[in-house]
């Protein structure tokens, strides 16, 4: 008789409620260690002194008081945040690597990608003769402290541009992905996929997205459309702003996220995003930031050179973001040293790189994560931070908001995974949308050697930062936060091609196609998205 | 001689008692051929009817040349040819204005004595024994920083900061000033201003605003405000400890260009829309509305204060560049008014801004007679003052109450092309696109 391990049967039959209780336990566990927990305890204790509390109904009375003073809402927001970054639940027996990324060929590709980046970093180390990390001598520390607010005036150092990984290499990796279980013939047929991404992932099509994101539809008011100059504000804008103010005063994270689907008013956006991401500016956050700053002052990291180079090449040359150069250094240098970021590797398909420290006797010692946050910057990385500088100018707040955005969404744009918001899925979704709804255009571009993804990739990787005008970009990121997904980026990329289809049909080379799509600064994001999602016939 | 004023409430300081207006010799005028009676004028149409051919003279070689060149039906005349329109520089004006007779339809781009508004010392009460008064004022605010500006120079030349009176004395003895200055028989006038020590900073950088105001008449006062403009950033980070560093404190692009780390590719300007958005995101809609209303007040007060002294002339119009600085409390301060704002473009974006600005200026001057005169908006210009405040037509009912909304939209969306298409009849001989 084959005896199954009873535990196996139980786990196979595990139903949703059990899964839920596992999640609840996880969240409770995580929240126990936070500052919020100690604050709640303190508040609860203080409640005991209140005259309204009766011993018989102690629990309920304390709960009631906490609710009235807004602490329950804070707890709700914290739980909501934890739900966002909960690692995917998997089979209890499955090793963590499998829950992060279930598809093996993706895992392998990610590992290879990481190896290449590390190789590049190591060669940079050798070429320039700089150690991965070194302690700054005291005079240098003093100088950096004095110059903290104007690092942009410094020379960037002698980092070679070639060591900054650029998007073309990244795209090549994605193009090379193959699912070994799925043999495809090389013939181009109507049923085959014409694009560069040759793996099959489950990506949403237009009908599914209409269902998922009805608030983007034609019957809902939108900031970015219905706040246009010729539309009377009474129709939508005034009411929307009024609701926004209410959401902010209620301090409700979930409501803010829902609200954001229709866009955030300029005057409220900073608070709303803070609320959605549940970032606060408590003394402990400021202390944490100061600690990171101290780490920057004390130690110089090799990756700092990558940051300097990236900022100088991208943000400093941007017509609007050049002003924020100093902020970018202040955020990114601290970011590299923030070990709290390592938490996100529990659901990121990537693995933080490790460096081996050799002690004096030459034998290798324990491997340490390098850089401390496990994220190696690449060309364009600073563009993730730049739009936020428009909203926040307190360095610690700016830092917190960026970090939270990174560990929730932005990291998916540069690690190989099968997640619906991962870069592979987004690229595939873009291509599928184009092939389904603009087949003539796609075919034409393919024939002239201008694969659409080659042009759109850089937009998608940066979530359009630096390509759209800032007000339009912020409207797009409103929806990313609101819909809790990066799919909207893929849709916009397809919508841009649809918008310029007429001109694109006339070009005869990749260079001319790129020229048609070189300048997106005049585009209005929301009309394009609405038309593509809700006015395309399916 | 030194004149002094605190850099606020400039409208008081702009009264001027001594005018140096030259005697205008209208009798026995020299034959300057502006609109001179000739072959053309015999075919001359009545005022207000469209003209099919407009002859223009242009003393500058930048964006305005392109705008005039590309305007349908306008032809350039050189040197002594007759002209209907003259975009001149102030030098030409000084030499020729008094000797020219202009027919009714002719337009010229400056008022005869525009310097009442724009020369720095004429914005101030003219005081005797200014230096002693200055010293009094100086002693009253110890430790503050002052900025010294030559009255009649531009582009940031000759400006410096000081904290101690000793610095001025040293400067006067300083041998580094150019030889030609020393040789000049005339004494050069300077203005000393309280330096705004707490400017509003964006990412640690100081900036000032350049805004464009078009005046088509002083009596009655009719002024238009252009929606576009820009914020000019100082290339280096602001700190009072570096008052010797001219590059930090002066934001004029002309000065920035000579700074060692100036990168022309970078540009150091933000469009007004960017700035307005940034400020709204930081301070909220109402605060920024109030700020822009205060900025409007600066324009209006400055124009009203010279209303009686400027020689009004229906042939004249003038496009001013106002420089405004914001302090930390988001209060705007007038730095200066420029009657010849730079029309050279520093980038493609800048070119488009200036092109639109000048094109709309010409639309308002309306040599072709296409406007009714009742318009409140032409392209990117909104009518700001028409012998009284101007309010928008839109939104009165929507707001319910009798709340009036000023007709200025600085830093707001400028969909000028669309508006112009709806507003203007096409040029004679030109099809509507």
Short mmCIF file of N, CA and C in Angstrom, two decimals, chain B residues 219-290:
data_model
loop_
_atom_site.label_atom_id
_atom_site.label_comp_id
_atom_site.label_asym_id
_atom_site.label_seq_id
_atom_site.Cartn_x
_atom_site.Cartn_y
_atom_site.Cartn_z
N UNK B 219 -2.28 105.80 -22.19
CA UNK B 219 -3.47 106.56 -21.79
C UNK B 219 -4.54 106.33 -22.84
N UNK B 220 -5.56 105.53 -22.61
CA UNK B 220 -5.75 104.73 -21.41
C UNK B 220 -4.80 103.53 -21.39
N UNK B 221 -4.54 103.00 -20.21
CA UNK B 221 -3.57 101.92 -20.11
C UNK B 221 -4.17 100.61 -20.59
N UNK B 222 -3.52 100.05 -21.61
CA UNK B 222 -3.96 98.75 -22.10
C UNK B 222 -2.76 97.83 -22.11
N UNK B 223 -2.81 96.77 -21.31
CA UNK B 223 -1.65 95.89 -21.17
C UNK B 223 -2.08 94.44 -21.27
N UNK B 224 -1.23 93.65 -21.94
CA UNK B 224 -1.49 92.23 -22.14
C UNK B 224 -0.39 91.43 -21.46
N UNK B 225 -0.77 90.26 -20.91
CA UNK B 225 0.21 89.41 -20.24
C UNK B 225 0.35 88.10 -21.02
N UNK B 226 1.60 87.72 -21.30
CA UNK B 226 1.80 86.48 -22.06
C UNK B 226 1.84 85.28 -21.11
N UNK B 227 1.21 84.22 -21.50
CA UNK B 227 1.11 83.05 -20.60
C UNK B 227 2.43 82.34 -20.41
N UNK B 228 3.26 82.33 -21.46
CA UNK B 228 4.55 81.65 -21.33
C UNK B 228 5.57 82.59 -20.73
N UNK B 229 6.60 82.01 -20.23
CA UNK B 229 7.72 82.79 -19.70
C UNK B 229 8.68 81.74 -19.20
N UNK B 230 9.66 82.13 -18.44
CA UNK B 230 10.53 81.08 -17.91
C UNK B 230 11.20 81.50 -16.60
N UNK B 231 11.68 80.49 -15.93
CA UNK B 231 12.45 80.68 -14.72
C UNK B 231 13.90 80.41 -15.07
N UNK B 232 14.78 81.35 -14.72
CA UNK B 232 16.20 81.16 -15.04
C UNK B 232 16.93 80.78 -13.77
N UNK B 233 17.62 79.66 -13.83
CA UNK B 233 18.30 79.15 -12.65
C UNK B 233 19.75 79.58 -12.62
N UNK B 234 20.21 79.85 -11.41
CA UNK B 234 21.64 80.05 -11.23
C UNK B 234 22.30 78.70 -11.30
N UNK B 235 23.45 78.64 -11.93
CA UNK B 235 24.09 77.36 -12.16
C UNK B 235 24.68 76.74 -10.90
N UNK B 236 25.01 77.57 -9.93
CA UNK B 236 25.62 77.03 -8.72
C UNK B 236 24.66 77.15 -7.55
N UNK B 237 25.02 76.50 -6.48
CA UNK B 237 24.10 76.42 -5.35
C UNK B 237 24.18 77.69 -4.54
N UNK B 238 23.05 78.08 -3.98
CA UNK B 238 22.96 79.37 -3.30
C UNK B 238 23.51 79.27 -1.89
N UNK B 239 24.33 80.24 -1.56
CA UNK B 239 24.79 80.33 -0.17
C UNK B 239 25.34 81.72 0.04
N UNK B 240 24.94 82.33 1.14
CA UNK B 240 25.37 83.72 1.35
C UNK B 240 26.86 83.82 1.63
N UNK B 241 27.49 82.72 1.92
CA UNK B 241 28.90 82.81 2.24
C UNK B 241 29.74 83.10 1.02
N UNK B 242 29.14 82.95 -0.15
CA UNK B 242 29.97 83.13 -1.35
C UNK B 242 29.57 84.38 -2.10
N UNK B 243 29.51 85.53 -1.40
CA UNK B 243 28.99 86.69 -2.12
C UNK B 243 29.94 87.20 -3.18
N UNK B 244 31.16 86.72 -3.15
CA UNK B 244 32.05 87.13 -4.23
C UNK B 244 31.77 86.39 -5.51
N UNK B 245 31.08 85.29 -5.38
CA UNK B 245 30.85 84.45 -6.56
C UNK B 245 29.70 85.03 -7.36
N UNK B 246 30.06 85.75 -8.36
CA UNK B 246 29.03 86.42 -9.16
C UNK B 246 28.09 85.42 -9.80
N UNK B 247 28.63 84.22 -10.06
CA UNK B 247 27.84 83.26 -10.80
C UNK B 247 26.67 82.74 -10.00
N UNK B 248 26.85 82.74 -8.68
CA UNK B 248 25.77 82.21 -7.85
C UNK B 248 24.59 83.17 -7.81
N UNK B 249 24.92 84.44 -7.70
CA UNK B 249 23.86 85.36 -7.34
C UNK B 249 23.14 85.97 -8.51
N UNK B 250 23.79 85.98 -9.61
CA UNK B 250 23.13 86.58 -10.76
C UNK B 250 22.64 85.49 -11.68
N UNK B 251 21.41 85.64 -12.06
CA UNK B 251 20.85 84.54 -12.84
C UNK B 251 20.69 84.89 -14.31
N UNK B 252 21.06 86.09 -14.68
CA UNK B 252 21.02 86.45 -16.10
C UNK B 252 21.77 85.43 -16.93
N UNK B 253 21.12 84.97 -17.97
CA UNK B 253 21.77 83.95 -18.78
C UNK B 253 23.10 84.44 -19.31
N UNK B 254 23.17 85.73 -19.61
CA UNK B 254 24.41 86.28 -20.17
C UNK B 254 25.57 86.07 -19.21
N UNK B 255 25.30 86.20 -17.90
CA UNK B 255 26.37 86.00 -16.94
C UNK B 255 26.64 84.52 -16.77
N UNK B 256 25.57 83.73 -16.71
CA UNK B 256 25.74 82.30 -16.52
C UNK B 256 26.60 81.71 -17.61
N UNK B 257 26.52 82.30 -18.79
CA UNK B 257 27.26 81.73 -19.91
C UNK B 257 28.76 81.77 -19.67
N UNK B 258 29.21 82.68 -18.84
CA UNK B 258 30.65 82.77 -18.65
C UNK B 258 31.11 81.96 -17.44
N UNK B 259 30.17 81.38 -16.71
CA UNK B 259 30.56 80.60 -15.54
C UNK B 259 31.33 79.37 -15.99
N UNK B 260 32.33 78.96 -15.23
CA UNK B 260 33.19 77.86 -15.69
C UNK B 260 32.44 76.55 -15.93
N UNK B 261 31.42 76.28 -15.13
CA UNK B 261 30.76 75.00 -15.39
C UNK B 261 29.47 75.16 -16.19
N UNK B 262 29.38 76.25 -16.91
CA UNK B 262 28.19 76.43 -17.72
C UNK B 262 28.20 75.48 -18.90
N UNK B 263 27.11 74.84 -19.08
CA UNK B 263 27.02 73.90 -20.19
C UNK B 263 25.87 74.35 -21.08
N UNK B 264 26.18 74.89 -22.24
CA UNK B 264 25.12 75.43 -23.07
C UNK B 264 24.11 74.38 -23.48
N UNK B 265 24.57 73.15 -23.56
CA UNK B 265 23.64 72.08 -23.91
C UNK B 265 22.59 71.92 -22.83
N UNK B 266 23.00 72.18 -21.62
CA UNK B 266 22.10 71.91 -20.49
C UNK B 266 20.95 72.91 -20.45
N UNK B 267 21.27 74.14 -20.68
CA UNK B 267 20.24 75.17 -20.50
C UNK B 267 19.90 75.25 -19.04
N UNK B 268 19.56 76.39 -18.56
CA UNK B 268 19.21 76.43 -17.15
C UNK B 268 17.88 77.15 -16.96
N UNK B 269 16.93 76.79 -17.77
CA UNK B 269 15.63 77.43 -17.70
C UNK B 269 14.55 76.40 -17.54
N UNK B 270 13.51 76.81 -16.85
CA UNK B 270 12.27 76.04 -16.81
C UNK B 270 11.18 76.87 -17.44
N UNK B 271 10.30 76.22 -18.17
CA UNK B 271 9.14 76.93 -18.67
C UNK B 271 8.26 77.35 -17.49
N UNK B 272 7.54 78.42 -17.68
CA UNK B 272 6.68 78.91 -16.61
C UNK B 272 5.67 77.86 -16.17
N UNK B 273 5.21 77.03 -17.12
CA UNK B 273 4.24 76.01 -16.76
C UNK B 273 4.84 75.01 -15.79
N UNK B 274 6.09 74.63 -16.05
CA UNK B 274 6.79 73.72 -15.14
C UNK B 274 6.84 74.31 -13.74
N UNK B 275 7.22 75.58 -13.68
CA UNK B 275 7.37 76.22 -12.39
C UNK B 275 6.04 76.26 -11.66
N UNK B 276 5.02 76.64 -12.39
CA UNK B 276 3.71 76.76 -11.75
C UNK B 276 3.25 75.41 -11.22
N UNK B 277 3.50 74.36 -12.01
CA UNK B 277 3.14 73.01 -11.56
C UNK B 277 3.91 72.61 -10.32
N UNK B 278 5.21 72.88 -10.35
CA UNK B 278 6.05 72.53 -9.21
C UNK B 278 5.56 73.22 -7.95
N UNK B 279 5.31 74.53 -8.06
CA UNK B 279 4.87 75.28 -6.89
C UNK B 279 3.50 74.80 -6.41
N UNK B 280 2.62 74.47 -7.37
CA UNK B 280 1.30 73.98 -6.97
C UNK B 280 1.41 72.66 -6.25
N UNK B 281 2.31 71.80 -6.75
CA UNK B 281 2.48 70.50 -6.10
C UNK B 281 3.01 70.68 -4.70
N UNK B 282 3.83 71.70 -4.51
CA UNK B 282 4.44 71.88 -3.20
C UNK B 282 3.55 72.65 -2.24
N UNK B 283 2.85 73.68 -2.76
CA UNK B 283 2.15 74.58 -1.84
C UNK B 283 0.64 74.58 -1.99
N UNK B 284 0.15 73.88 -2.98
CA UNK B 284 -1.30 73.85 -3.13
C UNK B 284 -1.79 74.93 -4.06
N UNK B 285 -2.96 74.70 -4.58
CA UNK B 285 -3.50 75.54 -5.64
C UNK B 285 -3.75 76.97 -5.18
N UNK B 286 -4.37 77.14 -3.99
CA UNK B 286 -4.77 78.48 -3.56
C UNK B 286 -3.57 79.39 -3.33
N UNK B 287 -2.53 78.85 -2.67
CA UNK B 287 -1.34 79.66 -2.41
C UNK B 287 -0.74 80.17 -3.70
N UNK B 288 -0.67 79.30 -4.68
CA UNK B 288 -0.05 79.70 -5.95
C UNK B 288 -0.93 80.69 -6.69
N UNK B 289 -2.24 80.53 -6.61
CA UNK B 289 -3.15 81.52 -7.20
C UNK B 289 -2.86 82.90 -6.61
N UNK B 290 -2.74 82.95 -5.29
CA UNK B 290 -2.46 84.23 -4.63
C UNK B 290 -1.14 84.80 -5.09
#
